[in-house]
CSV table of C-alpha atoms in Angstrom, one decimal:
chain,number,residue,atom,x,y,z
A,144,UNK,CA,0.0,0.0,0.0
A,145,UNK,CA,1.0,3.6,-0.4
A,146,UNK,CA,2.9,5.0,2.5
A,147,UNK,CA,4.7,8.2,3.7
A,148,UNK,CA,7.0,8.0,6.7
A,149,UNK,CA,8.5,10.8,8.7
A,150,UNK,CA,10.5,10.4,11.8
A,151,UNK,CA,7.9,9.7,14.5
A,152,UNK,CA,10.2,10.7,17.3
A,153,UNK,CA,10.8,14.3,18.1
A,154,UNK,CA,14.0,15.9,17.0
A,155,UNK,CA,15.9,17.9,19.7
A,156,UNK,CA,18.7,20.2,18.6
A,157,UNK,CA,20.7,23.1,19.9
A,158,UNK,CA,20.1,26.6,18.6
A,159,UNK,CA,22.5,27.4,15.8
A,160,UNK,CA,22.8,23.8,14.5
A,161,UNK,CA,21.3,22.4,11.4
A,162,UNK,CA,18.1,20.4,11.7
A,163,UNK,CA,17.5,17.6,9.2
A,164,UNK,CA,14.1,16.0,8.8
A,165,UNK,CA,13.4,13.0,6.6
A,166,UNK,CA,10.4,12.1,4.5
A,167,UNK,CA,10.3,8.6,2.9
A,168,UNK,CA,7.6,7.2,0.7
A,169,UNK,CA,6.8,3.9,-0.9
A,170,UNK,CA,4.6,2.9,-3.8
A,171,UNK,CA,4.3,6.4,-5.1
A,172,UNK,CA,5.9,8.3,-8.0
A,173,UNK,CA,5.1,11.8,-7.0
A,174,UNK,CA,5.8,14.6,-9.4
A,175,UNK,CA,5.8,17.2,-6.6
A,176,UNK,CA,6.5,17.2,-2.9
A,177,UNK,CA,5.8,19.9,-0.4
A,178,UNK,CA,6.8,20.8,3.1
A,179,UNK,CA,4.6,22.5,5.6
A,180,UNK,CA,5.1,23.8,9.1
A,181,UNK,CA,2.4,23.4,11.8
A,182,UNK,CA,2.2,24.9,15.2
A,183,UNK,CA,0.0,23.3,17.9
A,184,UNK,CA,-3.7,23.9,17.3
A,185,UNK,CA,-3.1,25.9,14.1
A,186,UNK,CA,-3.4,25.1,10.4
A,187,UNK,CA,-0.3,24.0,8.4
A,188,UNK,CA,1.7,26.7,6.6
A,189,UNK,CA,3.3,26.1,3.3
A,190,UNK,CA,7.1,26.3,3.2
A,191,UNK,CA,8.5,24.9,0.0
A,192,UNK,CA,7.5,22.9,-3.1
A,193,UNK,CA,10.0,20.8,-5.0
A,194,UNK,CA,9.5,19.1,-8.4
A,195,UNK,CA,10.7,15.6,-9.4
A,196,UNK,CA,13.2,17.1,-11.8
A,197,UNK,CA,14.7,19.4,-9.1
A,198,UNK,CA,17.3,17.9,-6.9
A,199,UNK,CA,17.4,20.8,-4.4
A,200,UNK,CA,15.4,23.9,-3.5
A,201,UNK,CA,16.4,26.7,-1.1
A,202,UNK,CA,14.5,29.5,0.6
A,203,UNK,CA,16.4,31.6,3.2
A,204,UNK,CA,17.5,29.1,5.9
A,205,UNK,CA,15.5,26.2,4.4
A,206,UNK,CA,16.7,23.6,2.0
A,207,UNK,CA,14.8,20.7,0.5
A,208,UNK,CA,16.2,17.8,-1.5
A,209,UNK,CA,14.2,15.3,-3.5
A,210,UNK,CA,15.7,11.9,-4.5
A,211,UNK,CA,13.3,10.0,-6.6
A,212,UNK,CA,15.6,6.9,-6.7
A,213,UNK,CA,15.8,6.7,-2.9
A,214,UNK,CA,12.1,7.8,-2.7
A,215,UNK,CA,13.2,10.3,-0.1
A,216,UNK,CA,13.1,14.0,0.7
A,217,UNK,CA,15.3,15.8,3.2
A,218,UNK,CA,14.3,19.1,4.8
A,219,UNK,CA,17.1,21.2,6.4
A,220,UNK,CA,16.9,24.2,8.6
A,221,UNK,CA,20.3,25.9,9.0
A,222,UNK,CA,21.2,28.1,11.9
A,223,UNK,CA,18.1,26.9,13.7
A,224,UNK,CA,16.4,29.1,16.2
A,225,UNK,CA,13.9,28.4,19.1
A,226,UNK,CA,11.2,30.0,16.9
A,227,UNK,CA,11.7,27.1,14.4
A,228,UNK,CA,10.2,24.7,17.0
A,229,UNK,CA,7.1,23.2,15.4
A,230,UNK,CA,5.9,20.1,13.6
A,231,UNK,CA,7.0,19.8,10.0
A,232,UNK,CA,4.8,17.9,7.5
A,233,UNK,CA,5.7,16.6,4.1
A,234,UNK,CA,3.0,16.2,1.5
A,235,UNK,CA,2.9,14.6,-2.0
A,236,UNK,CA,0.6,13.8,-4.8
A,237,UNK,CA,-0.6,10.3,-5.3
A,238,UNK,CA,-1.7,10.8,-8.9
A,239,UNK,CA,-4.8,12.7,-9.7
A,240,UNK,CA,-5.6,15.5,-7.3
A,241,UNK,CA,-5.2,13.9,-3.9
A,242,UNK,CA,-2.7,15.3,-1.5
A,243,UNK,CA,-1.3,12.9,1.1
A,244,UNK,CA,0.4,14.2,4.2
A,245,UNK,CA,2.9,12.5,6.4
A,246,UNK,CA,2.3,12.3,10.1
A,247,UNK,CA,5.0,15.0,10.7
A,248,UNK,CA,8.1,15.3,12.8
A,249,UNK,CA,8.2,17.5,15.9
A,250,UNK,CA,11.2,19.7,16.1
A,251,UNK,CA,12.4,21.3,19.3
A,252,UNK,CA,15.2,23.9,19.2
A,253,UNK,CA,16.8,24.6,22.5
A,254,UNK,CA,18.3,28.0,23.3
B,198,UNK,CA,-3.3,35.1,8.4
B,199,UNK,CA,-3.8,32.8,5.4
B,200,UNK,CA,-6.9,34.5,4.2
B,201,UNK,CA,-9.0,31.3,4.7
B,202,UNK,CA,-11.7,31.6,7.3
B,203,UNK,CA,-13.5,28.8,9.1
B,204,UNK,CA,-16.5,28.9,11.4
B,205,UNK,CA,-17.1,28.0,14.1
B,206,UNK,CA,-13.8,27.8,15.9
B,207,UNK,CA,-15.1,25.3,18.4
B,208,UNK,CA,-18.0,23.0,18.4
B,209,UNK,CA,-19.2,20.7,21.1
B,210,UNK,CA,-22.1,18.3,20.4
B,211,UNK,CA,-23.4,14.9,21.4
B,212,UNK,CA,-23.3,11.5,19.6
B,213,UNK,CA,-25.8,11.1,16.9
B,214,UNK,CA,-26.1,14.8,16.2
B,215,UNK,CA,-25.4,16.6,12.9
B,216,UNK,CA,-23.1,19.6,12.5
B,217,UNK,CA,-22.1,21.9,9.6
B,218,UNK,CA,-18.6,23.4,9.3
B,219,UNK,CA,-18.1,26.4,7.1
B,220,UNK,CA,-15.1,27.6,5.1
B,221,UNK,CA,-14.5,30.7,3.0
B,222,UNK,CA,-11.4,30.4,0.7
B,223,UNK,CA,-8.9,33.1,-0.1
B,224,UNK,CA,-10.1,35.6,-2.5
B,225,UNK,CA,-9.6,34.3,-6.0
B,226,UNK,CA,-9.0,30.7,-5.0
B,227,UNK,CA,-11.2,28.2,-6.8
B,228,UNK,CA,-10.2,25.0,-5.0
B,229,UNK,CA,-11.3,24.1,-1.5
B,230,UNK,CA,-10.0,21.1,0.4
B,231,UNK,CA,-11.2,19.5,3.7
B,232,UNK,CA,-8.9,17.6,6.1
B,233,UNK,CA,-9.5,15.9,9.4
B,234,UNK,CA,-6.7,15.8,11.9
B,235,UNK,CA,-6.8,13.7,15.0
B,236,UNK,CA,-4.0,12.8,17.4
B,237,UNK,CA,-3.6,9.2,16.2
B,238,UNK,CA,-4.3,9.7,12.5
B,239,UNK,CA,-2.5,12.8,11.4
B,240,UNK,CA,-3.8,15.0,8.7
B,241,UNK,CA,-6.3,13.0,6.5
B,242,UNK,CA,-7.5,14.3,3.2
B,243,UNK,CA,-11.3,14.1,3.0
B,244,UNK,CA,-12.5,15.8,-0.2
B,245,UNK,CA,-11.7,18.6,-2.7
B,246,UNK,CA,-14.0,20.9,-4.7
B,247,UNK,CA,-12.9,23.0,-7.6
B,248,UNK,CA,-15.2,25.8,-8.8
B,249,UNK,CA,-18.3,24.1,-7.4
B,250,UNK,CA,-17.6,20.6,-8.5
B,251,UNK,CA,-16.2,17.6,-6.6
B,252,UNK,CA,-12.6,17.0,-7.8
B,253,UNK,CA,-11.1,14.4,-5.5
B,254,UNK,CA,-12.2,12.2,-2.7
B,255,UNK,CA,-10.2,10.8,0.1
B,256,UNK,CA,-11.1,8.8,3.1
B,257,UNK,CA,-14.4,10.5,3.7
B,258,UNK,CA,-17.1,8.6,5.5
B,259,UNK,CA,-20.5,8.2,4.0
B,260,UNK,CA,-21.9,10.1,7.1
B,261,UNK,CA,-19.9,13.1,5.9
B,262,UNK,CA,-20.8,15.2,2.9
B,263,UNK,CA,-19.6,18.5,1.5
B,264,UNK,CA,-20.4,21.1,-1.1
B,265,UNK,CA,-19.1,24.2,-2.6
B,266,UNK,CA,-21.4,27.0,-3.4
B,267,UNK,CA,-21.4,29.5,-6.3
B,268,UNK,CA,-19.7,32.1,-4.2
B,269,UNK,CA,-17.0,29.4,-3.6
B,270,UNK,CA,-17.5,29.0,0.1
B,271,UNK,CA,-17.8,25.4,1.2
B,272,UNK,CA,-19.6,23.5,3.9
B,273,UNK,CA,-18.7,20.1,5.4
B,274,UNK,CA,-21.7,18.3,6.9
B,275,UNK,CA,-21.1,15.6,9.5
B,276,UNK,CA,-24.0,13.5,10.6
B,277,UNK,CA,-24.7,10.6,13.0
B,278,UNK,CA,-21.7,11.8,15.0
B,279,UNK,CA,-19.6,9.3,16.9
B,280,UNK,CA,-17.0,9.9,19.6
B,281,UNK,CA,-14.3,9.0,17.1
B,282,UNK,CA,-15.2,12.0,14.9
B,283,UNK,CA,-13.8,14.4,17.5
B,284,UNK,CA,-10.9,16.1,15.7
B,285,UNK,CA,-9.6,19.3,14.2
B,286,UNK,CA,-11.2,19.9,10.8
B,287,UNK,CA,-9.2,22.1,8.4
B,288,UNK,CA,-10.2,23.7,5.3
B,289,UNK,CA,-7.6,24.8,2.7
B,290,UNK,CA,-7.7,26.6,-0.6
B,291,UNK,CA,-5.5,26.9,-3.6
B,292,UNK,CA,-5.7,28.9,-6.8
B,293,UNK,CA,-5.8,25.9,-9.2
B,294,UNK,CA,-7.4,22.5,-9.3
B,295,UNK,CA,-4.2,20.7,-8.2
B,296,UNK,CA,-3.3,21.2,-4.6
B,297,UNK,CA,0.1,19.6,-4.9
B,298,UNK,CA,1.2,21.7,-7.8
B,299,UNK,CA,0.5,24.8,-5.9
B,300,UNK,CA,0.6,25.6,-2.2
B,301,UNK,CA,-2.5,25.2,-0.1
B,302,UNK,CA,-3.5,27.9,2.3
B,303,UNK,CA,-5.0,26.4,5.5
B,304,UNK,CA,-7.6,28.0,7.7
B,305,UNK,CA,-7.4,28.1,11.5
B,306,UNK,CA,-9.5,24.9,11.8
B,307,UNK,CA,-12.7,23.9,13.7
B,308,UNK,CA,-12.2,21.8,16.8
B,309,UNK,CA,-15.1,19.4,17.0
B,310,UNK,CA,-15.7,17.6,20.3
B,311,UNK,CA,-18.3,14.8,20.4
B,312,UNK,CA,-19.5,13.9,23.8
C-alpha cells in the first residue's frame, strides 16, 4: 500500500545547529513534494515545493532535497532558532488530485 | 493570516447529532480542500472541490458530505456523529485544481468535540 513515513520521534537540537528532517515514501511516484510547518492547534503553513526534476530547492535558511531513486526528501533548517520549533509535514501527490500528508516530525530547538 | 476563514472555531455536540462546518477560501482561489486531523491519524484528506464541482475524494465517511457554493464558500456536513469524529477539521484553498502543484493555504480549523 502507499505510505509516507516521517521520523515519528521528536528531534531535539541546539540553537544554531542544522536540523535535518526525513520524508520517505513507498509505492508512489510523485511529481511534486511539499513541506509545511504546523504549530500546535493551528493550520499548516506552506514552506517549499520541489518538483521531481529538481534535486534541491532553497529558501532563506531552508533547503529541501528530493531523491526519486531513494524515494526520499530531506528538509534542512540551517542556523536553527527556538522559533523554528514546530511540527513539519511533508506532502505529496498520489496521482490525480489527492494530497497525502505524512504524520509530521516534531522539532524542538533549545536556546 | 492565510486569508482562509473557518467557522465555528469550536463545536461541542453529542453523539448522533449533525453539524455543519463552514469555510471561505482566499479571495480568487477556486479549490477548497477538507482535512481531518486527530491525534492518532495525522492530517487526513477528505475531499476537494474545484469551482463548485467535486474534484477528488479521500477517506471521507458516508456520514460526511460537502459542497461548494457559487460564491465558492464550502460546507462540510457531519451526521450521526460518533466519539471518534472528535478532531480538528481544516479547510484549505488553492488557486488551481491541483493542490500539490500549488501551495495550499489552510484555515485556522474547527475543533469538534463529540461527547
